[in-house]
CSV table of C-alpha atoms in Angstrom, one decimal:
chain,number,residue,atom,x,y,z
A,1,MET,CA,14.6,22.6,-1.7
A,2,PRO,CA,12.5,24.1,-4.3
A,3,ILE,CA,9.2,22.0,-5.3
A,4,SER,CA,8.0,24.1,-7.9
A,5,GLY,CA,8.4,21.5,-10.5
A,6,TYR,CA,5.1,19.7,-8.7
A,7,SER,CA,2.3,20.6,-10.4
A,8,ALA,CA,0.2,21.0,-7.0
A,9,PRO,CA,-1.1,24.3,-6.5
A,10,MET,CA,-2.0,25.1,-2.7
A,11,THR,CA,-5.0,26.9,-3.9
A,12,ASN,CA,-8.8,26.0,-4.4
A,13,SER,CA,-8.8,26.7,-8.1
A,14,ARG,CA,-11.4,24.5,-9.8
A,15,THR,CA,-10.0,24.4,-13.4
A,16,GLY,CA,-10.8,21.5,-15.7
A,17,GLU,CA,-7.2,21.5,-16.6
A,18,GLU,CA,-6.0,20.8,-12.9
A,19,TYR,CA,-8.3,17.9,-12.4
A,20,GLU,CA,-7.5,16.6,-16.1
A,21,ARG,CA,-3.7,16.4,-14.9
A,22,GLY,CA,-4.5,15.3,-11.4
A,23,GLY,CA,-3.7,18.1,-9.4
A,24,LEU,CA,-3.6,18.4,-5.6
A,25,ARG,CA,-5.0,21.2,-3.7
A,26,PHE,CA,-5.7,22.2,0.1
A,27,GLY,CA,-9.2,23.0,1.1
A,28,SER,CA,-12.1,22.1,3.8
A,29,SER,CA,-13.7,19.0,3.3
A,30,ALA,CA,-17.3,20.2,3.6
A,31,GLU,CA,-16.7,23.0,1.1
A,32,GLU,CA,-15.0,20.8,-1.6
A,33,ILE,CA,-17.6,18.0,-1.2
A,34,SER,CA,-20.5,20.7,-1.3
A,35,GLY,CA,-18.9,22.1,-4.7
A,36,PHE,CA,-18.6,18.6,-6.2
A,37,LEU,CA,-21.8,17.7,-5.4
A,38,ALA,CA,-23.0,21.0,-7.3
A,39,ARG,CA,-21.5,20.0,-10.6
A,40,THR,CA,-22.0,16.2,-10.3
A,41,ALA,CA,-25.1,15.1,-12.5
A,42,GLY,CA,-27.2,12.3,-11.0
A,43,LYS,CA,-26.5,10.7,-7.4
A,44,ALA,CA,-23.2,11.0,-5.7
A,45,LEU,CA,-21.9,7.8,-3.9
A,46,LEU,CA,-20.1,8.8,-0.8
A,47,ILE,CA,-17.9,6.0,0.2
A,48,SER,CA,-15.9,5.9,3.9
A,49,ASP,CA,-14.2,3.7,6.2
A,50,GLY,CA,-13.7,3.8,10.2
A,51,THR,CA,-11.1,6.5,9.8
A,52,ALA,CA,-13.1,9.0,8.1
A,53,LEU,CA,-17.0,9.2,8.9
A,54,SER,CA,-17.2,12.5,10.2
A,55,ALA,CA,-15.7,14.2,6.9
A,56,LEU,CA,-18.6,12.7,5.0
A,57,ALA,CA,-21.4,13.0,7.8
A,58,ALA,CA,-23.2,16.5,6.7
A,59,ALA,CA,-23.0,15.5,2.8
A,60,SER,CA,-24.8,12.3,3.7
A,61,ALA,CA,-27.7,14.0,4.6
A,62,ALA,CA,-27.9,16.0,1.1
A,63,PRO,CA,-30.4,15.1,-1.5
A,64,ARG,CA,-29.3,12.9,-4.4
A,65,THR,CA,-26.4,11.0,-2.4
A,66,CYS,CA,-26.1,7.6,-1.4
A,67,SER,CA,-23.3,6.1,1.3
A,68,VAL,CA,-21.3,3.1,1.8
A,69,VAL,CA,-18.9,2.1,4.6
A,70,LEU,CA,-16.4,-0.1,3.5
A,71,GLU,CA,-14.1,-2.4,5.6
A,72,GLU,CA,-11.7,-4.1,3.0
A,73,ASP,CA,-13.8,-6.0,0.5
A,74,ALA,CA,-15.3,-3.7,-2.4
A,75,LEU,CA,-18.2,-5.8,-3.2
A,76,PRO,CA,-20.8,-3.4,-1.7
A,77,LEU,CA,-19.9,-1.2,-4.3
A,78,PHE,CA,-20.7,-2.9,-7.0
A,79,ALA,CA,-24.4,-3.6,-5.5
A,80,ILE,CA,-25.3,0.2,-5.7
A,81,SER,CA,-28.2,0.9,-8.2
A,82,ASP,CA,-27.6,2.8,-11.4
A,83,GLY,CA,-27.6,6.4,-11.9
A,84,VAL,CA,-24.3,7.1,-10.0
A,85,GLY,CA,-22.8,10.1,-11.5
A,86,GLY,CA,-19.8,10.8,-8.9
A,87,VAL,CA,-18.0,9.6,-6.3
A,88,VAL,CA,-16.7,11.1,-3.0
A,89,ALA,CA,-14.3,9.0,-1.0
A,90,SER,CA,-12.6,9.6,2.5
A,91,GLY,CA,-10.4,7.2,4.3
A,92,ASN,CA,-7.4,5.0,3.9
A,93,ALA,CA,-5.6,3.8,1.0
A,94,CYS,CA,-7.8,1.0,0.4
A,95,THR,CA,-11.0,2.9,0.5
A,96,LEU,CA,-9.2,5.3,-1.8
A,97,ARG,CA,-8.4,2.6,-4.3
A,98,ALA,CA,-11.8,0.9,-4.2
A,99,ALA,CA,-13.5,4.2,-4.8
A,100,ARG,CA,-11.1,5.0,-7.6
A,101,CYS,CA,-11.6,1.4,-9.2
A,102,PHE,CA,-15.5,2.0,-9.0
A,103,ALA,CA,-15.1,5.6,-10.7
A,104,GLU,CA,-12.9,3.9,-13.2
A,105,ILE,CA,-15.2,1.1,-14.5
A,106,HIS,CA,-18.2,3.6,-14.6
A,107,GLY,CA,-16.7,6.4,-16.1
A,108,ILE,CA,-17.4,8.8,-13.7
A,109,PRO,CA,-15.4,11.6,-12.0
A,110,CYS,CA,-14.3,11.2,-8.2
A,111,LEU,CA,-13.1,13.3,-5.4
A,112,LEU,CA,-10.8,12.0,-3.1
A,113,LEU,CA,-10.3,13.3,0.6
A,114,PRO,CA,-7.2,11.0,1.9
A,115,VAL,CA,-7.1,11.1,5.6
A,116,CYS,CA,-3.0,10.4,5.7
A,117,GLY,CA,-0.4,12.6,4.3
A,118,ALA,CA,1.5,10.2,2.7
A,119,LEU,CA,-0.9,9.8,0.3
A,120,ASP,CA,-0.9,6.3,-0.3
A,121,GLY,CA,-3.8,5.1,-2.9
A,122,VAL,CA,-3.9,8.5,-4.5
A,123,PHE,CA,-1.8,8.5,-7.5
A,124,GLU,CA,-1.2,4.6,-8.2
A,125,ARG,CA,-2.5,3.7,-12.1
A,126,THR,CA,-3.6,0.5,-11.0
A,127,GLY,CA,-4.1,-1.3,-7.3
A,128,SER,CA,-5.0,-4.3,-5.8
A,129,ILE,CA,-8.7,-4.7,-5.1
A,130,ALA,CA,-10.2,-7.0,-3.2
A,131,ILE,CA,-14.1,-8.0,-4.6
A,132,ASP,CA,-15.9,-11.0,-2.9
A,133,GLY,CA,-13.1,-12.2,-1.4
A,134,ALA,CA,-10.7,-12.5,-4.6
A,135,ARG,CA,-7.8,-9.9,-5.5
A,136,ALA,CA,-7.1,-8.6,-8.6
A,137,GLU,CA,-4.8,-5.8,-10.1
A,138,LEU,CA,-7.3,-3.2,-11.6
A,139,PRO,CA,-6.8,0.2,-13.4
A,140,LEU,CA,-7.6,3.1,-11.2
A,141,ALA,CA,-9.6,6.5,-12.1
A,142,GLN,CA,-7.7,9.7,-11.7
A,143,GLY,CA,-9.4,11.8,-8.9
A,144,GLU,CA,-9.5,15.2,-7.7
A,145,VAL,CA,-7.4,15.2,-4.7
A,146,VAL,CA,-8.2,17.3,-1.9
A,147,CYS,CA,-6.1,17.6,1.3
A,148,ASP,CA,-7.7,19.2,4.4
A,149,LEU,CA,-4.8,19.6,6.5
A,150,PRO,CA,-6.4,19.6,9.9
A,151,ARG,CA,-8.0,16.2,9.6
A,152,MET,CA,-4.3,15.0,8.5
A,153,ARG,CA,-2.6,16.5,11.4
A,154,LYS,CA,-2.4,12.9,13.3
A,155,SER,CA,-1.0,11.3,10.5
A,156,LEU,CA,2.0,13.9,9.9
A,157,PRO,CA,4.6,11.6,12.1
A,158,LEU,CA,4.1,8.8,9.7
A,159,SER,CA,4.1,11.0,6.5
A,160,TYR,CA,7.4,12.6,7.4
A,161,ALA,CA,8.6,8.9,8.4
A,162,ARG,CA,7.5,7.7,5.1
A,163,LEU,CA,9.9,10.5,3.4
A,164,LEU,CA,12.6,9.2,5.4
A,165,LEU,CA,12.2,5.6,3.8
A,166,SER,CA,11.7,7.1,0.5
A,167,ARG,CA,15.1,8.8,0.5
A,168,LEU,CA,16.7,5.5,1.9
A,169,ALA,CA,15.0,3.7,-1.3
A,170,ILE,CA,16.5,5.8,-3.7
A,171,PHE,CA,20.0,5.1,-1.9
A,172,GLU,CA,19.2,1.3,-2.0
A,173,ALA,CA,18.2,1.9,-5.6
A,174,LYS,CA,21.7,3.3,-6.4
A,175,ALA,CA,23.4,0.7,-4.5
A,176,LEU,CA,21.6,-2.1,-6.2
A,177,ALA,CA,22.6,-0.7,-9.5
A,178,ARG,CA,25.9,-1.0,-8.3
A,179,PHE,CA,25.8,-4.4,-7.9
A,180,ARG,CA,24.0,-4.9,-11.1
A,181,MET,CA,20.8,-5.7,-9.7
A,182,GLY,CA,18.8,-3.2,-11.5
A,183,GLU,CA,18.8,0.2,-12.9
A,184,TYR,CA,19.3,3.5,-11.5
A,185,PRO,CA,16.9,5.7,-13.5
A,186,SER,CA,17.1,9.5,-13.8
A,187,LEU,CA,13.6,9.5,-12.4
A,188,CYS,CA,15.4,8.9,-8.7
A,189,GLU,CA,17.4,12.1,-8.9
A,190,ARG,CA,14.3,14.2,-9.9
A,191,ALA,CA,12.1,12.4,-7.2
A,192,LEU,CA,15.1,13.2,-4.6
A,193,SER,CA,15.0,16.9,-5.8
A,194,GLN,CA,11.5,17.2,-4.6
A,195,ILE,CA,11.4,15.8,-0.8
A,196,GLU,CA,11.5,18.7,1.4
A,197,PHE,CA,12.3,17.4,5.2
A,198,SER,CA,10.2,20.1,6.8
A,199,GLU,CA,7.7,20.8,10.0
A,200,ASP,CA,5.2,22.5,7.5
A,201,PRO,CA,2.2,20.1,7.2
A,202,ALA,CA,1.8,21.4,3.3
A,203,LYS,CA,5.5,20.7,2.4
A,204,ILE,CA,5.1,17.7,4.0
A,205,VAL,CA,2.5,16.2,1.9
A,206,LEU,CA,3.6,18.0,-1.1
A,207,SER,CA,6.8,16.0,-0.8
A,208,ASN,CA,5.0,12.9,-0.5
A,209,ALA,CA,2.8,13.7,-3.4
A,210,ALA,CA,5.8,14.0,-5.4
A,211,ILE,CA,7.1,10.6,-4.4
A,212,ARG,CA,3.8,8.8,-5.0
A,213,LYS,CA,3.3,10.4,-8.4
A,214,ALA,CA,7.1,9.0,-8.9
A,215,GLU,CA,6.6,5.6,-7.7
A,216,ALA,CA,3.6,5.8,-10.2
A,217,GLU,CA,5.9,6.5,-13.0
A,218,GLY,CA,8.5,3.5,-11.9
A,219,LEU,CA,10.4,5.0,-8.9
A,220,PRO,CA,11.3,1.9,-6.5
A,221,SER,CA,9.6,2.0,-3.2
A,222,GLY,CA,12.4,0.1,-1.6
A,223,GLU,CA,12.1,-2.5,0.7
A,224,GLY,CA,11.6,-0.1,3.8
A,225,ALA,CA,8.0,0.5,2.5
A,226,ALA,CA,7.6,-3.2,2.7
A,227,LEU,CA,9.1,-3.2,6.3
A,228,SER,CA,6.9,-0.2,7.4
A,229,ARG,CA,3.9,-2.4,7.0
A,230,GLU,CA,4.9,-4.3,9.8
A,231,ILE,CA,6.7,-2.2,11.9
A,232,PRO,CA,6.5,1.6,12.5
A,233,ALA,CA,7.8,3.4,9.5
A,234,GLU,CA,10.2,5.7,11.6
A,235,THR,CA,11.6,2.2,13.4
A,236,ALA,CA,12.1,0.6,10.1
A,237,TYR,CA,14.1,3.6,8.9
A,238,ARG,CA,16.4,3.4,11.7
A,239,ALA,CA,16.9,-0.2,11.5
A,240,LEU,CA,17.6,-0.3,7.8
A,241,CYS,CA,19.8,2.7,8.4
A,242,ALA,CA,21.9,0.7,11.1
A,243,LEU,CA,21.7,-2.3,9.0
A,244,TYR,CA,23.2,-0.9,5.5
A,245,GLY,CA,25.6,1.3,7.9
A,246,ALA,CA,27.0,-2.1,9.4
A,247,PHE,CA,27.3,-3.9,6.1
A,248,PHE,CA,29.2,-0.9,4.2
A,249,ARG,CA,31.2,0.0,7.1
A,250,SER,CA,32.6,-3.8,7.8
A,251,GLY,CA,30.7,-6.4,6.4
A,252,LYS,CA,32.6,-8.9,4.6
A,253,PRO,CA,31.0,-12.1,2.7
A,254,ARG,CA,31.2,-15.3,4.9
A,255,ARG,CA,33.2,-17.5,2.3
A,256,TYR,CA,32.7,-21.0,4.0
A,257,PHE,CA,28.9,-20.2,5.0
A,258,THR,CA,26.1,-20.9,3.3
A,259,PRO,CA,22.5,-19.2,4.4
A,260,ASP,CA,19.9,-22.2,4.8
A,261,TYR,CA,17.0,-20.4,2.6
A,262,ARG,CA,14.8,-23.3,3.3
A,263,ALA,CA,15.0,-22.4,6.9
A,264,ARG,CA,14.8,-19.0,6.3
A,265,ALA,CA,11.5,-19.3,3.9
A,266,ALA,CA,10.0,-21.5,6.6
A,267,GLU,CA,10.4,-19.0,9.5
A,268,ALA,CA,9.4,-16.1,7.0
A,269,GLN,CA,6.4,-18.3,6.2
A,270,CYS,CA,7.1,-17.9,2.3
A,271,GLU,CA,7.5,-20.4,-0.3
A,272,PHE,CA,11.0,-21.4,-0.9
A,273,SER,CA,10.5,-21.5,-4.3
A,274,ALA,CA,9.7,-17.9,-4.6
A,275,CYS,CA,13.5,-17.2,-3.1
A,276,VAL,CA,15.6,-15.5,-5.5
A,277,LEU,CA,19.1,-17.2,-5.2
A,278,PRO,CA,22.6,-15.9,-6.7
A,279,THR,CA,24.6,-18.1,-8.9
A,280,ARG,CA,28.2,-18.8,-7.9
A,281,GLU,CA,29.5,-16.3,-10.9
A,282,GLU,CA,26.8,-13.5,-9.3
A,283,TYR,CA,27.7,-14.1,-6.0
A,284,ALA,CA,31.5,-13.7,-6.6
A,285,ALA,CA,30.7,-10.6,-8.7
A,286,ARG,CA,28.8,-9.1,-5.8
A,287,ALA,CA,31.8,-9.6,-3.7
A,288,LEU,CA,34.1,-7.9,-5.8
A,289,ALA,CA,31.7,-5.1,-6.3
A,290,LEU,CA,31.3,-4.6,-2.6
A,291,GLU,CA,34.8,-3.7,-2.1
A,292,ARG,CA,34.8,-1.3,-5.0
A,293,MET,CA,31.6,0.7,-3.9
A,294,ARG,CA,31.9,0.3,-0.1
A,295,GLY,CA,33.7,3.6,0.2
A,296,ALA,CA,31.3,5.6,-1.8
A,297,CYS,CA,28.3,3.7,-0.3
A,298,ASP,CA,29.6,4.3,3.1
A,299,ALA,CA,29.9,8.3,2.8
A,300,GLU,CA,26.7,8.8,1.3
A,301,LEU,CA,24.7,6.9,3.9
A,302,SER,CA,26.7,8.7,6.7
A,303,SER,CA,25.7,11.9,4.9
A,304,ILE,CA,21.8,10.8,5.4
A,305,VAL,CA,22.4,9.3,8.8
A,306,ARG,CA,23.8,12.6,10.0
A,307,GLU,CA,20.7,14.2,9.8
A,308,ASN,CA,18.7,11.8,11.6
A,309,PRO,CA,18.6,13.5,15.1
A,310,ALA,CA,17.2,16.5,13.3
A,311,HIS,CA,14.5,14.1,11.7
A,312,LEU,CA,13.6,12.5,14.9
A,313,ARG,CA,13.2,16.2,16.6
A,314,ARG,CA,10.6,17.1,13.7
A,315,ILE,CA,8.7,13.9,14.1
A,316,ARG,CA,8.3,14.5,17.8
A,317,ALA,CA,7.5,18.1,17.1
A,318,LEU,CA,4.9,16.7,15.0
A,319,GLY,CA,3.4,14.8,17.9
A,320,GLY,CA,4.9,11.6,16.7
A,321,GLU,CA,6.4,9.1,19.2
A,322,ILE,CA,10.4,7.6,18.7
A,323,ALA,CA,10.2,3.9,20.0
A,324,GLY,CA,13.2,1.9,21.2
A,325,ILE,CA,15.4,-0.5,19.1
A,326,ARG,CA,16.6,-3.1,21.5
A,327,GLY,CA,18.6,-5.4,19.2
A,328,ILE,CA,17.2,-6.8,15.5
A,329,PRO,CA,13.3,-6.5,14.8
A,330,PRO,CA,12.5,-10.0,14.2
A,331,GLN,CA,10.6,-8.5,11.0
A,332,LEU,CA,14.0,-7.1,9.4
A,333,LYS,CA,15.7,-10.6,9.8
A,334,THR,CA,12.9,-12.2,7.3
A,335,LEU,CA,12.7,-9.1,5.1
A,336,PRO,CA,14.9,-11.0,2.3
A,337,GLU,CA,12.5,-13.7,1.9
A,338,LYS,CA,9.4,-11.4,2.2
A,339,ASN,CA,10.5,-8.8,-0.3
A,340,PRO,CA,13.1,-10.4,-2.8
A,341,GLY,CA,15.6,-8.3,-4.6
A,342,GLY,CA,16.2,-5.6,-2.1
A,343,LEU,CA,19.5,-4.5,-0.5
A,344,SER,CA,19.2,-6.8,2.6
A,345,SER,CA,18.7,-9.8,0.1
A,346,VAL,CA,22.4,-9.5,-0.9
A,347,ILE,CA,23.2,-8.8,2.9
A,348,ARG,CA,21.6,-12.2,3.5
A,349,ASP,CA,23.4,-13.7,0.5
A,350,PHE,CA,26.9,-12.9,2.1
A,351,GLY,CA,25.9,-14.7,5.3
A,352,LEU,CA,25.2,-11.7,7.2
A,353,MET,CA,21.5,-11.7,8.2
A,354,GLU,CA,22.0,-14.2,10.5
A,355,TRP,CA,22.1,-13.9,14.7
A,356,GLU,CA,24.8,-11.8,14.6
A,357,THR,CA,23.2,-9.2,12.8
A,358,ALA,CA,21.6,-8.0,16.0
A,359,ALA,CA,25.1,-6.7,17.4
A,360,CYS,CA,25.4,-4.9,13.8
A,361,VAL,CA,22.0,-3.1,14.2
A,362,ARG,CA,23.0,-1.7,17.7
A,363,GLY,CA,26.4,-0.5,16.2
A,364,GLU,CA,28.5,-2.8,18.0
């Protein structure tokens, strides 16, 4: 699968044009930080967290630098005195977003050294930032992005699994469009063409970069992304494949059954008022749509699932562990309430997300 359309050269070119469009490159953290400090006026603020202290250790002793170790709240950044001319951040998504927020507010350049190849926190245009305990959606600066592949090695199994979830999210978006629950933009097909399933670390990172940038433009991240925040991404992918497969293969709306939406919201610890419930007309229309789309969706999903043994082998080759699934993960059952509007919400409304779903997930 060609990825030439993605503007992320595998070089250490330092052209202003590349920085301007947010280009990604591969390189050594130490060398990139040294180069960034050499061309930064004033002090450089080094931001890290518990996942990336070593990446900035050498630079912290350099002149004109000050260091901050963040947990989740970005308030310590705003206690820094004036005179900061650039930001270097290495860590998880929360840390990268906080650094980009600081850089945006002060109008200064930032160098991003993500530790995870999934590249969360790198390309979003806005992000949820906690400042003194309060969260707000704030604009984020575009940064120079450098991927140090040896430092990313441990994240590669997760990064590969995130590509699987992104592929499934595109299938979900198409299915929801057939239910008339949203659009299926051409952006989905473009993003699909940029996913390359490979054991090559650089290709895994580049594919994730393409998807994260597409998500910044409006590509749906899918309910799998929400589920993967509660259980391992690979487990979330397999559980959703099983659920979707059972639904399109043999799922039938339960005509005389209505889910107890209030009880489900209480089980998920969500506000009942936030639940999105279909009208009688919408329910009937979706039941008819299911029969029209069943064959096409089942065939498309089968072609995706057919590659799962190869995907699992690659995850193991990258050093990942494959957890067993026994029955339905409890987080899957409450997914429609925690992530309204996804495909599992349709399955729930048809009365198919109750206890018998465990048998469906096992493929019985």
